[in-house]
Each structure stands twice: as C-alpha cells, then as structure tokens.
C-alpha cells in the first residue's frame, strides 16, 4: 500500500524560516517535521512505500530522508514540474496506480490519529474516499466538512467565511482514497482536492465517509502553531519524541555544556553541542538548537532558536523564533513574536 505525503507547498506563512528550510523539514526540537508523520505511517505495516510529493526545494528534503532506510521505511520522491495544487499533486504522484487504496497526508499536520482504524472504517463502508475530521474553534482557516448522522460527508467548503459556518468539524488533511476516483482530476494542471475533488464526490453521491478524531491534531503552518507544537510535546499533551519518556522536564543533551551558575527551567530543550554560559537563564518552553551559544547573563525566555545561533552576553530573547546561524549582539533585546530568518544579525544593544 502507498502513502502520499503532500509536501510541496512553499510554507509562506512560516517565512522567513521557510526560505531555506521547506516546511516539511522545519525542525521540531532536533527532528525534521515529517519524521513525526513517518512514525505515524509505520503503524500500518501494509504501507510499503511512502511517496513524498514535492515541488519547493525538493533536494533539501531528499538530503534529509534519503531512501528512508534509516527510519525503517521505503521513501520515493516525486517532484512536480510546477506546483499542481493538492489534487494535481496526488494525481501526479499516483500515476496510473490501481489497486489498494491510497493513504494521503497533508505534510504539515501533527497528530496521533489511529490510522489502522481509519483504514478499517474505509473498508467496512466500502468507501470511495474517507476523510479524517477534527473539531476546531474557528474553521475559517480550514476546509469545513458537514456530515450526516451516518457519518457521510454532505458538504465540503474550503476556507469558509464566518457566515458559512454551520458546524465545527474541519478537514484534518488525512485521507484514504480509492485510486479509481482520481479519474476526475485533470493531469498536469493545477487542481485543488479541496475545491474540486471533494465537492465532486458529494455532488455525485459517492460513498464519502468521515472519521471524526477529537484527539491531538495541529497544523504547524503558522509561527504560533509551530511554537505550539513544541509546547504541546514538552507538556506531554502530544506524547512524542524527544519528550515522550519525560514530559515537563528540562531535556539537556549529554553533549551540551551548561556552566555553573546558569539557570535552566523546565520544560525546555537544549540540543547537542550547545553551550549555556554562567549567569545565563533558559526559561520554560525554550528550545535551544544544537551548537547554539548562550552568552553570560543572557536570557532566553520561551524562544525557539534553530541550530548554530550565537546569543551574546546579556542579550534577552522572549518567545521569538530565530533561524539558523543568527547572531544576537550583546545586551540586545528580541521581543516575543519576533521572527528572524537564517543568518540574521542584531547588533549590540539593538532591540527588535
Ligand atoms: N506537492 C504539492 N504541490 N504539495 C502541495 C501543493 C502543491 O502544489 N500545494 C500545497 N501542498 C501541500 C503543502 O505543502 C501542505 O503540506 C499541504 O499540501 C496542504 O497545503 P497548505 O497550504 O498547508 O493548506 P492549508 O493548511 O491552508 O489547508 C489544507 O489543510 C487544512 C488542514 O491543515 C486544506 O487541506 C484544508 O482543507 C485543511 O483543513
Ligand atoms: Mg497547512
């Protein structure tokens, strides 16, 4: 059985972080994001091939996962000549495949959905397509999905306006699709599965089944949600590496160096090769990437610092996000919510 991970978007809402790091491999602590999805797919032993559907910076993603052997899976890469949209990308990745149903994931959702149960429902209902739904407070940023009492999808409305909202269940970005239903997707042109294929299943009265999941689910595609993913893993709300065995703790790599007189407050993460100098304070919910340097008396309070960032003495960083190889000068101040791209330099005493 094939799984297709849609991982070709540009990650515009996470810019500037995604300018050099495509969203599917933004680090969550010290793991590339898609590794969490690959962990989930491994729950289904029948899945013998994971197809990564790529468009934006494909080579960077390939370099990270290779053939998948290190993760115990078999990964194939399909690169679109131009962005084909979610539906076009699925069609392009599936080719002329027929046979077993396809498992499809949006490449930016973090969840613990019971995938074997979704497949079992799909088979039991002999569905043309099965979609995972999750309840959210504000559906406007998602695909709104209405169902009937028997769990059939009755309407699919992508990015509804507030007056169009009649329920709180949205498309969680996880599908099981029968390959013969992909015929309605045109080849080699941009086509949205959300605006084209799903509404067409409803209009044609095909067996389109909903699996409602109210456990953990998050789309990491905005800076707030990306930071939330880290908080939820640190708190154990989403039990996952590297905190699955020790939620709520300060997880310090044995290869990091915390000098005497530095303060490290739980929960937080300090990666391999990082140095925290004397008098510095790492506040709760901070993530210090590998080989970062936190200077004397500097404060990192809830920020996520990607690897190789240098924070000079006395600098203070609130809950901000900073890319790789940044330099935060002496006594500089970085307010919460700030986003700094790779190699940003903030000179001594500057504030932002
Ligand atoms: N290969 C490929 N080609 N992948 C693409 C393309 C493309 O042209 N466009 C988007 N993707 C990938 C993105 O990388 C992402 O993993 C996924 O498809 C969904 O795209 P997003 O841009 O993140 O969409 P969204 O978050 O606004 O909405 C989608 O996800 C919501 C759940 O998080 C929709 O599927 C909504 O209906 C859904 O509720
Ligand atoms: Mg998304």
Short mmCIF file of C-alpha atoms and ligand atoms in Angstrom, two decimals:
data_model
loop_
_atom_site.label_atom_id
_atom_site.label_comp_id
_atom_site.label_asym_id
_atom_site.label_seq_id
_atom_site.Cartn_x
_atom_site.Cartn_y
_atom_site.Cartn_z
CA UNK A 1 0.00 0.00 0.00
CA UNK A 2 1.17 3.51 -0.89
CA UNK A 3 1.07 6.62 1.26
CA UNK A 4 1.45 10.02 -0.38
CA UNK A 5 2.68 12.94 1.71
CA UNK A 6 1.86 16.31 0.19
CA UNK A 7 4.97 18.27 0.95
CA UNK A 8 5.30 20.70 -1.93
CA UNK A 9 3.87 23.91 -0.52
CA UNK A 10 6.07 26.97 -0.11
CA UNK A 11 5.32 27.43 3.59
CA UNK A 12 4.67 31.14 3.00
CA UNK A 13 3.08 31.68 6.41
CA UNK A 14 6.28 30.47 8.08
CA UNK A 15 8.53 32.85 6.17
CA UNK A 16 11.32 33.82 6.69
CA UNK A 17 12.06 30.49 8.39
CA UNK A 18 10.99 28.52 5.31
CA UNK A 19 13.10 30.47 2.80
CA UNK A 20 15.92 27.96 3.13
CA UNK A 21 14.16 25.17 5.03
CA UNK A 22 10.97 23.86 3.40
CA UNK A 23 8.10 23.38 5.84
CA UNK A 24 8.17 19.56 5.75
CA UNK A 25 11.62 19.59 7.33
CA UNK A 26 11.42 22.52 9.74
CA UNK A 27 12.94 21.20 12.94
CA UNK A 28 10.71 20.18 15.80
CA UNK A 29 13.33 20.10 18.54
CA UNK A 30 16.06 18.21 16.68
CA UNK A 31 13.92 16.18 14.25
CA UNK A 32 12.63 17.20 10.82
CA UNK A 33 8.85 17.63 10.96
CA UNK A 34 7.95 14.85 8.52
CA UNK A 35 9.63 12.30 10.77
CA UNK A 36 6.58 12.56 13.06
CA UNK A 37 4.31 11.66 10.14
CA UNK A 38 6.57 8.82 9.10
CA UNK A 39 6.34 7.48 12.68
CA UNK A 40 2.56 7.54 12.34
CA UNK A 41 2.59 5.77 8.96
CA UNK A 42 4.68 2.99 10.43
CA UNK A 43 1.60 1.98 12.47
CA UNK A 44 0.29 0.46 9.26
CA UNK A 45 2.56 -2.42 8.27
CA UNK A 46 0.79 -2.72 4.90
CA UNK A 47 2.24 0.63 3.83
CA UNK A 48 5.33 -0.42 1.96
CA UNK A 49 6.06 2.81 0.12
CA UNK A 50 5.92 6.44 1.20
CA UNK A 51 5.79 8.86 -1.70
CA UNK A 52 6.90 12.40 -0.91
CA UNK A 53 5.16 14.75 -3.31
CA UNK A 54 7.49 17.71 -3.66
CA UNK A 55 7.84 20.92 -5.53
CA UNK A 56 9.57 23.55 -3.41
CA UNK A 57 13.27 22.88 -2.66
CA UNK A 58 12.93 19.12 -3.19
CA UNK A 59 16.61 18.36 -2.94
CA UNK A 60 16.84 19.67 0.62
CA UNK A 61 14.12 17.25 1.64
CA UNK A 62 15.71 14.33 -0.18
CA UNK A 63 19.02 15.00 1.53
CA UNK A 64 17.34 14.64 4.91
CA UNK A 65 15.47 11.37 4.41
CA UNK A 66 17.32 9.62 1.59
CA UNK A 67 15.75 6.26 0.78
CA UNK A 68 14.15 6.11 4.23
CA UNK A 69 16.23 3.10 5.22
CA UNK A 70 17.46 4.77 8.43
CA UNK A 71 13.83 5.18 9.51
CA UNK A 72 12.84 1.67 8.51
CA UNK A 73 10.65 2.76 5.59
CA UNK A 74 10.92 2.99 1.82
CA UNK A 75 10.65 6.56 0.51
CA UNK A 76 10.20 7.62 -3.11
CA UNK A 77 10.33 11.23 -4.29
CA UNK A 78 8.08 12.70 -6.91
CA UNK A 79 8.87 16.24 -7.99
CA UNK A 80 6.26 18.20 -9.95
CA UNK A 81 7.45 20.27 -12.87
CA UNK A 82 5.34 23.13 -11.50
CA UNK A 83 3.06 23.34 -8.43
CA UNK A 84 -0.01 21.27 -9.30
CA UNK A 85 -2.04 22.06 -6.19
CA UNK A 86 -3.12 19.41 -3.70
CA UNK A 87 -5.25 17.38 -6.15
CA UNK A 88 -2.89 17.65 -9.11
CA UNK A 89 -0.01 16.60 -6.88
CA UNK A 90 -1.85 13.47 -5.72
CA UNK A 91 -2.71 12.54 -9.30
CA UNK A 92 0.88 13.16 -10.41
CA UNK A 93 2.30 11.11 -7.53
CA UNK A 94 -0.17 8.23 -8.00
CA UNK A 95 0.47 7.95 -11.75
CA UNK A 96 -1.53 5.07 -13.21
CA UNK A 97 -1.56 3.19 -9.93
CA UNK A 98 -4.54 0.97 -9.30
CA UNK A 99 -5.31 -1.49 -6.57
CA UNK A 100 -5.00 -0.79 -2.87
CA UNK A 101 -6.46 2.46 -1.50
CA UNK A 102 -4.06 5.38 -1.17
CA UNK A 103 -3.32 6.98 2.19
CA UNK A 104 -2.76 10.74 1.74
CA UNK A 105 -1.45 13.23 4.29
CA UNK A 106 -1.04 16.98 4.20
CA UNK A 107 2.64 17.33 5.05
CA UNK A 108 2.14 19.80 7.89
CA UNK A 109 -0.23 18.11 10.34
CA UNK A 110 0.90 16.74 13.67
CA UNK A 111 -1.48 14.15 15.04
CA UNK A 112 -1.84 10.80 16.73
CA UNK A 113 -4.90 9.68 14.72
CA UNK A 114 -5.45 5.92 14.75
CA UNK A 115 -4.63 5.21 11.12
CA UNK A 116 -5.48 1.49 11.20
CA UNK A 117 -8.95 2.46 12.48
CA UNK A 118 -9.39 4.95 9.61
CA UNK A 119 -8.48 2.25 7.09
CA UNK A 120 -10.80 -0.24 8.77
CA UNK A 121 -13.71 2.22 8.51
CA UNK A 122 -12.89 2.89 4.85
CA UNK A 123 -13.02 -0.84 4.07
CA UNK A 124 -16.06 -1.60 6.18
CA UNK A 125 -18.02 1.18 4.45
CA UNK A 126 -16.53 0.29 1.05
CA UNK A 127 -15.98 3.99 0.64
CA UNK A 128 -14.78 5.79 -2.46
CA UNK A 129 -12.98 8.15 -0.07
CA UNK A 130 -12.62 8.51 3.68
CA UNK A 131 -11.56 11.76 5.31
CA UNK A 132 -10.40 12.43 8.86
CA UNK A 133 -12.18 15.37 10.50
CA UNK A 134 -11.25 17.22 13.64
CA UNK A 135 -13.21 19.80 15.63
CA UNK A 136 -11.70 23.31 15.84
CA UNK A 137 -12.91 26.60 17.31
CA UNK A 138 -12.50 28.67 14.17
CA UNK A 139 -12.91 26.75 10.90
CA UNK A 140 -12.22 29.73 8.60
CA UNK A 141 -8.58 28.75 8.02
CA UNK A 142 -9.51 25.19 7.03
CA UNK A 143 -11.85 23.07 4.95
CA UNK A 144 -15.26 22.92 6.62
CA UNK A 145 -16.88 19.49 6.40
CA UNK A 146 -20.51 18.77 7.19
CA UNK A 147 -21.66 15.22 7.83
CA UNK A 148 -24.97 13.43 8.29
CA UNK A 149 -25.99 11.18 11.18
CA UNK A 150 -24.48 8.13 9.45
CA UNK A 151 -21.05 9.71 9.11
CA UNK A 152 -21.30 10.54 5.42
CA UNK A 153 -19.86 13.80 4.14
CA UNK A 154 -22.66 16.09 2.97
CA UNK A 155 -20.72 19.28 2.18
CA UNK A 156 -17.10 20.36 1.80
CA UNK A 157 -16.30 24.06 1.82
CA UNK A 158 -12.69 25.20 1.71
CA UNK A 159 -11.83 28.34 3.74
CA UNK A 160 -15.43 29.25 4.61
CA UNK A 161 -16.41 32.80 5.51
CA UNK A 162 -17.80 33.27 9.06
CA UNK A 163 -21.42 33.34 7.80
CA UNK A 164 -20.95 29.98 6.04
CA UNK A 165 -20.02 28.09 9.21
CA UNK A 166 -22.68 25.63 10.38
CA UNK A 167 -20.51 23.09 12.25
CA UNK A 168 -17.06 22.86 13.82
CA UNK A 169 -15.58 19.84 12.03
CA UNK A 170 -12.80 20.51 9.55
CA UNK A 171 -10.67 18.54 7.15
CA UNK A 172 -7.70 17.24 9.15
CA UNK A 173 -5.69 16.71 5.94
CA UNK A 174 -5.67 12.89 6.12
CA UNK A 175 -7.47 10.80 3.52
CA UNK A 176 -7.92 7.29 2.23
CA UNK A 177 -8.75 7.41 -1.48
CA UNK A 178 -9.69 4.69 -3.95
CA UNK A 179 -7.34 5.12 -6.93
CA UNK A 180 -10.18 4.81 -9.46
CA UNK A 181 -11.77 8.00 -8.09
CA UNK A 182 -8.77 10.06 -9.25
CA UNK A 183 -10.00 9.96 -12.84
CA UNK A 184 -11.88 13.23 -12.28
CA UNK A 185 -8.59 15.05 -11.59
CA UNK A 186 -7.12 16.53 -14.77
CA UNK A 187 -3.48 15.68 -15.49
CA UNK A 188 -0.67 18.20 -15.40
CA UNK A 189 -2.69 21.27 -14.42
CA UNK A 190 -3.14 22.85 -11.02
CA UNK A 191 -6.17 21.34 -9.25
CA UNK A 192 -7.28 21.57 -5.63
CA UNK A 193 -8.53 18.41 -3.97
CA UNK A 194 -10.43 20.60 -1.51
CA UNK A 195 -12.20 22.79 -4.08
CA UNK A 196 -12.61 20.21 -6.85
CA UNK A 197 -12.43 16.54 -5.97
CA UNK A 198 -14.17 16.54 -2.56
CA UNK A 199 -17.16 18.69 -3.63
CA UNK A 200 -17.49 16.50 -6.72
CA UNK A 201 -17.73 13.32 -4.60
CA UNK A 202 -20.57 14.97 -2.66
CA UNK A 203 -22.37 16.15 -5.81
CA UNK A 204 -22.14 12.69 -7.37
CA UNK A 205 -23.47 10.98 -4.25
CA UNK A 206 -20.45 8.72 -3.88
CA UNK A 207 -19.67 6.95 -0.62
CA UNK A 208 -17.62 9.65 1.05
CA UNK A 209 -17.10 8.80 4.69
CA UNK A 210 -15.93 10.86 7.67
CA UNK A 211 -13.80 9.60 10.53
CA UNK A 212 -14.07 12.13 13.35
CA UNK A 213 -10.98 12.35 15.53
CA UNK A 214 -11.01 14.53 18.61
CA UNK A 215 -7.55 13.66 19.92
CA UNK A 216 -4.45 15.72 19.30
CA UNK A 217 -4.27 17.50 15.95
CA UNK A 218 -2.34 20.59 14.86
CA UNK A 219 -1.44 22.20 11.51
CA UNK A 220 2.06 23.61 12.14
CA UNK A 221 1.85 26.06 9.23
CA UNK A 222 1.92 29.40 11.12
CA UNK A 223 4.52 30.73 13.58
CA UNK A 224 2.08 30.47 16.50
CA UNK A 225 1.13 26.89 15.67
CA UNK A 226 4.75 25.91 15.03
CA UNK A 227 5.65 27.11 18.52
CA UNK A 228 2.52 25.46 19.93
CA UNK A 229 3.71 22.08 18.60
CA UNK A 230 6.83 22.38 20.73
CA UNK A 231 4.86 23.43 23.81
CA UNK A 232 2.44 20.53 23.41
CA UNK A 233 5.24 17.99 23.08
CA UNK A 234 7.11 19.45 26.08
CA UNK A 235 3.94 19.32 28.18
CA UNK A 236 3.12 15.79 27.08
CA UNK A 237 -0.18 16.92 25.53
CA UNK A 238 1.16 15.28 22.39
CA UNK A 239 3.34 12.41 23.64
CA UNK A 240 6.20 12.24 21.14
CA UNK A 241 9.97 12.30 20.87
CA UNK A 242 12.08 13.65 22.38
CA UNK A 243 9.80 14.21 25.40
CA UNK A 244 7.70 11.03 25.32
CA UNK A 245 9.52 9.49 28.30
CA UNK A 246 9.96 12.69 30.27
CA UNK A 247 7.28 15.33 29.64
CA UNK A 248 7.60 18.51 31.65
CA UNK A 249 11.34 18.18 32.17
CA UNK A 250 14.42 20.09 31.07
CA UNK A 251 15.83 17.87 28.35
CA UNK A 252 19.52 18.68 28.04
CA UNK A 253 21.64 16.77 25.55
CA UNK A 254 24.55 14.96 27.18
CA UNK A 255 26.63 16.72 24.56
CA UNK A 256 25.54 20.20 25.69
CA UNK A 257 27.52 22.18 28.27
CA UNK A 258 25.71 24.11 30.99
CA UNK A 259 28.17 26.16 33.00
CA UNK A 260 27.97 26.54 36.77
CA UNK A 261 25.81 29.49 37.65
CA UNK A 262 23.49 29.12 34.65
CA UNK A 263 19.78 28.50 35.27
CA UNK A 264 17.73 26.04 33.22
CA UNK A 265 13.98 25.98 33.89
CA UNK A 266 11.71 23.12 32.86
CA UNK A 267 10.27 22.30 30.46
CA UNK A 268 12.85 23.11 27.85
CA UNK A 269 15.18 21.52 25.32
CA UNK A 270 18.90 22.08 24.86
CA UNK A 271 20.47 20.35 21.87
CA UNK A 272 23.83 18.69 21.31
CA UNK A 273 26.88 20.93 21.30
CA UNK A 274 25.00 23.90 22.79
CA UNK A 275 26.76 25.98 25.44
CA UNK A 276 24.98 27.95 28.16
CA UNK A 277 27.39 30.28 29.91
CA UNK A 278 27.42 31.25 33.54
CA UNK A 279 24.66 33.57 34.73
CA UNK A 280 22.50 32.84 31.68
CA UNK A 281 18.89 31.81 32.14
CA UNK A 282 16.95 29.42 29.91
CA UNK A 283 13.29 29.96 30.75
CA UNK A 284 10.44 27.45 30.36
CA UNK A 285 9.39 26.43 26.82
CA UNK A 286 12.72 27.49 25.32
CA UNK A 287 14.25 25.35 22.60
CA UNK A 288 17.99 25.80 22.12
CA UNK A 289 19.10 24.17 18.87
CA UNK A 290 22.31 22.22 18.53
CA UNK A 291 25.57 24.16 18.71
CA UNK A 292 23.90 27.38 19.88
CA UNK A 293 25.86 29.57 22.24
CA UNK A 294 24.07 31.44 25.02
CA UNK A 295 26.43 34.04 26.47
CA UNK A 296 26.98 35.10 30.06
CA UNK A 297 23.88 36.52 31.74
CA UNK A 298 21.84 36.22 28.58
CA UNK A 299 18.17 35.28 28.91
CA UNK A 300 16.22 33.04 26.53
CA UNK A 301 12.63 33.00 27.68
CA UNK A 302 10.42 30.74 25.58
CA UNK A 303 12.20 31.29 22.26
CA UNK A 304 12.93 28.62 19.67
CA UNK A 305 16.47 29.03 18.38
CA UNK A 306 17.45 26.93 15.39
CA UNK A 307 20.96 25.46 15.38
CA UNK A 308 24.17 27.47 15.40
CA UNK A 309 22.83 30.73 16.76
CA UNK A 310 25.07 32.91 18.87
CA UNK A 311 23.48 34.92 21.67
CA UNK A 312 25.96 37.31 23.15
CA UNK A 313 26.36 38.28 26.80
CA UNK A 314 23.39 39.95 28.46
CA UNK A 315 21.06 39.65 25.46
CA UNK A 316 17.39 38.89 26.17
CA UNK A 317 15.07 36.95 23.87
CA UNK A 318 11.35 36.49 24.55
CA UNK A 319 9.14 33.88 22.84
CA UNK A 320 10.60 34.54 19.38
CA UNK A 321 11.60 32.21 16.53
CA UNK A 322 15.07 32.51 15.04
CA UNK A 323 16.57 30.66 12.07
CA UNK A 324 19.98 29.07 11.73
CA UNK A 325 23.26 30.90 12.24
CA UNK A 326 21.79 34.08 13.72
CA UNK A 327 23.81 36.47 15.80
CA UNK A 328 22.15 38.36 18.63
CA UNK A 329 24.54 41.00 19.91
CA UNK A 330 25.49 41.93 23.45
CA UNK A 331 22.61 43.33 25.55
CA UNK A 332 20.28 43.17 22.54
CA UNK A 333 16.54 42.67 23.13
CA UNK A 334 14.32 40.46 20.98
CA UNK A 335 10.64 40.73 21.86
CA UNK A 336 8.23 37.79 21.83
CA UNK A 337 6.64 37.11 18.45
CA UNK A 338 9.71 38.25 16.51
CA UNK A 339 10.68 36.12 13.51
CA UNK A 340 14.29 36.21 12.35
CA UNK A 341 15.43 34.40 9.21
CA UNK A 342 18.67 32.44 8.88
CA UNK A 343 21.85 34.47 9.40
CA UNK A 344 20.06 37.48 10.88
CA UNK A 345 22.38 39.79 12.77
CA UNK A 346 21.22 42.04 15.57
CA UNK A 347 23.99 44.35 16.62
CA UNK A 348 24.96 45.05 20.25
CA UNK A 349 22.31 46.96 22.24
CA UNK A 350 19.76 46.81 19.41
CA UNK A 351 16.16 45.94 20.17
CA UNK A 352 13.50 44.49 17.92
N1 LIG B 1 3.21 18.61 -3.92
C1 LIG B 1 2.46 19.68 -3.66
N2 LIG B 1 2.13 20.55 -4.66
N3 LIG B 1 2.08 19.90 -2.38
C2 LIG B 1 1.33 20.99 -2.13
C3 LIG B 1 0.95 21.91 -3.10
C4 LIG B 1 1.38 21.66 -4.46
O1 LIG B 1 1.11 22.41 -5.42
N4 LIG B 1 0.21 22.90 -2.52
C5 LIG B 1 0.13 22.58 -1.22
N5 LIG B 1 0.82 21.44 -0.97
C6 LIG B 1 0.96 20.75 0.33
C7 LIG B 1 1.51 21.66 1.42
O2 LIG B 1 2.92 21.50 1.50
C8 LIG B 1 0.84 21.12 2.67
O3 LIG B 1 1.57 20.03 3.23
C9 LIG B 1 -0.48 20.57 2.15
O4 LIG B 1 -0.33 20.41 0.74
C10 LIG B 1 -1.66 21.49 2.45
O5 LIG B 1 -1.37 22.78 1.98
P1 LIG B 1 -1.48 24.06 2.95
O6 LIG B 1 -1.03 25.24 2.15
O7 LIG B 1 -0.82 23.81 4.25
O8 LIG B 1 -3.05 24.15 3.09
P2 LIG B 1 -3.91 24.73 4.30
O9 LIG B 1 -3.29 24.43 5.60
O10 LIG B 1 -4.26 26.16 4.01
O11 LIG B 1 -5.29 23.89 4.13
C11 LIG B 1 -5.27 22.49 3.98
O12 LIG B 1 -5.04 21.86 5.22
C12 LIG B 1 -6.07 22.05 6.21
C13 LIG B 1 -5.68 21.24 7.42
O13 LIG B 1 -4.48 21.67 7.93
C14 LIG B 1 -6.62 22.03 3.38
O14 LIG B 1 -6.49 20.67 3.08
C15 LIG B 1 -7.76 22.27 4.37
O15 LIG B 1 -8.96 21.72 3.84
C16 LIG B 1 -7.44 21.57 5.69
O16 LIG B 1 -8.46 21.84 6.64
MG1 LIG B 2 -1.47 23.66 6.23
#
